[in-house]
């Protein structure tokens, strides 16, 4: 089975944003199984999350899952995101990044423009 490029691209663009002094953000499809985010912050089935080291704790950009702790309305919450639920990763300041297309066997919709 061929490995997905998605986790590698996420890690690369995360590193690029940090090296460039920018804020990496991910757009996530919250309707997919395994996504654990505070429901009160979900908008139209998606959430945008700041994954800058100053905004999160214990960030793990794994091959299958992204996990970390972040503050929502002043409360620390665990966040778990299957990599296939990431719709895009980009820099908040300039919007540069990548929008992912569904991979074979992946029913992830493309994000709204």
Short mmCIF file of C-alpha atoms in Angstrom, two decimals:
data_model
loop_
_atom_site.label_atom_id
_atom_site.label_comp_id
_atom_site.label_asym_id
_atom_site.label_seq_id
_atom_site.Cartn_x
_atom_site.Cartn_y
_atom_site.Cartn_z
CA UNK A 1 0.00 0.00 0.00
CA UNK A 2 1.30 3.41 -0.97
CA UNK A 3 1.82 5.93 1.82
CA UNK A 4 -0.14 9.17 1.81
CA UNK A 5 1.81 12.35 1.11
CA UNK A 6 -0.57 14.38 3.30
CA UNK A 7 1.25 13.99 6.67
CA UNK A 8 4.60 14.82 5.05
CA UNK A 9 3.22 17.93 3.36
CA UNK A 10 1.58 19.04 6.61
CA UNK A 11 4.90 18.72 8.47
CA UNK A 12 6.81 20.49 5.68
CA UNK A 13 4.41 23.43 5.45
CA UNK A 14 4.28 23.70 9.25
CA UNK A 15 8.09 23.96 9.32
CA UNK A 16 8.09 26.46 6.41
CA UNK A 17 5.56 28.71 8.17
CA UNK A 18 7.53 28.68 11.42
CA UNK A 19 10.85 29.30 9.63
CA UNK A 20 9.19 32.23 7.83
CA UNK A 21 7.88 33.77 11.07
CA UNK A 22 4.27 32.95 10.09
CA UNK A 23 1.36 31.27 11.87
CA UNK A 24 0.49 27.79 10.56
CA UNK A 25 -3.22 27.00 10.54
CA UNK A 26 -5.14 23.92 9.50
CA UNK A 27 -8.70 23.66 8.20
CA UNK A 28 -10.36 20.46 9.39
CA UNK A 29 -13.48 18.55 8.30
CA UNK A 30 -15.13 17.97 11.68
CA UNK A 31 -17.69 15.53 10.29
CA UNK A 32 -15.23 12.69 9.84
CA UNK A 33 -14.86 9.90 12.40
CA UNK A 34 -12.11 10.40 14.97
CA UNK A 35 -12.09 14.22 14.91
CA UNK A 36 -12.10 15.52 18.48
CA UNK A 37 -12.49 19.30 18.75
CA UNK A 38 -14.76 21.51 20.89
CA UNK A 39 -18.12 21.40 19.08
CA UNK A 40 -18.92 24.99 20.06
CA UNK A 41 -16.12 26.22 17.77
CA UNK A 42 -17.19 24.25 14.69
CA UNK A 43 -18.68 26.32 11.85
CA UNK A 44 -20.47 24.65 8.92
CA UNK A 45 -18.76 21.32 9.57
CA UNK A 46 -15.25 22.80 9.66
CA UNK A 47 -12.85 24.34 12.12
CA UNK A 48 -9.66 26.33 11.57
CA UNK A 49 -6.96 25.72 14.16
CA UNK A 50 -3.79 27.66 14.90
CA UNK A 51 -0.99 25.10 15.30
CA UNK A 52 1.83 27.51 16.15
CA UNK A 53 3.94 26.26 19.09
CA UNK A 54 2.95 29.37 21.09
CA UNK A 55 -0.75 28.47 20.66
CA UNK A 56 -0.67 24.74 21.44
CA UNK A 57 0.99 22.30 23.81
CA UNK A 58 2.35 18.84 23.06
CA UNK A 59 1.86 19.11 19.29
CA UNK A 60 2.33 15.78 17.53
CA UNK A 61 2.23 15.82 13.73
CA UNK A 62 2.04 12.07 13.18
CA UNK A 63 1.55 10.00 10.06
CA UNK A 64 -2.06 9.16 10.98
CA UNK A 65 -3.08 11.67 13.64
CA UNK A 66 -2.41 15.24 14.69
CA UNK A 67 -2.86 15.83 18.40
CA UNK A 68 -2.28 18.68 20.83
CA UNK A 69 -3.79 20.70 23.65
CA UNK A 70 -5.16 24.16 22.92
CA UNK A 71 -7.12 26.81 24.79
CA UNK A 72 -10.70 27.45 23.75
CA UNK A 73 -12.54 30.19 25.63
CA UNK A 74 -9.80 30.06 28.28
CA UNK A 75 -10.05 26.30 28.88
CA UNK A 76 -7.36 23.80 27.82
CA UNK A 77 -8.86 21.09 25.61
CA UNK A 78 -7.36 18.02 23.93
CA UNK A 79 -7.59 18.04 20.13
CA UNK A 80 -7.26 14.93 17.96
CA UNK A 81 -7.44 15.09 14.18
CA UNK A 82 -7.00 12.18 11.80
CA UNK A 83 -4.62 13.39 9.09
CA UNK A 84 -7.17 12.56 6.36
CA UNK A 85 -9.55 15.13 7.98
CA UNK A 86 -7.12 18.00 7.28
CA UNK A 87 -8.53 19.95 4.34
CA UNK A 88 -5.74 22.53 4.12
CA UNK A 89 -2.68 23.94 5.86
CA UNK A 90 -1.67 27.54 5.29
CA UNK A 91 -0.08 30.63 6.84
CA UNK A 92 -2.62 32.92 8.50
CA UNK A 93 -0.77 36.07 7.45
CA UNK A 94 -0.66 35.47 3.69
CA UNK A 95 -2.87 32.45 2.97
CA UNK A 96 -0.03 30.55 1.29
CA UNK A 97 -0.17 26.81 1.74
CA UNK A 98 -1.90 23.81 0.27
CA UNK A 99 -5.47 22.60 -0.09
CA UNK A 100 -5.70 18.82 -0.16
CA UNK A 101 -7.60 16.80 -2.72
CA UNK A 102 -9.29 13.61 -1.57
CA UNK A 103 -6.97 10.62 -1.83
CA UNK A 104 -8.03 7.26 -3.22
CA UNK A 105 -10.34 5.61 -0.69
CA UNK A 106 -10.79 8.96 1.09
CA UNK A 107 -14.25 10.50 1.16
CA UNK A 108 -12.99 13.86 2.44
CA UNK A 109 -14.70 16.77 0.65
CA UNK A 110 -12.64 19.70 -0.56
CA UNK A 111 -12.91 22.83 1.62
CA UNK A 112 -15.08 25.78 0.72
CA UNK A 113 -13.08 28.50 -1.12
#
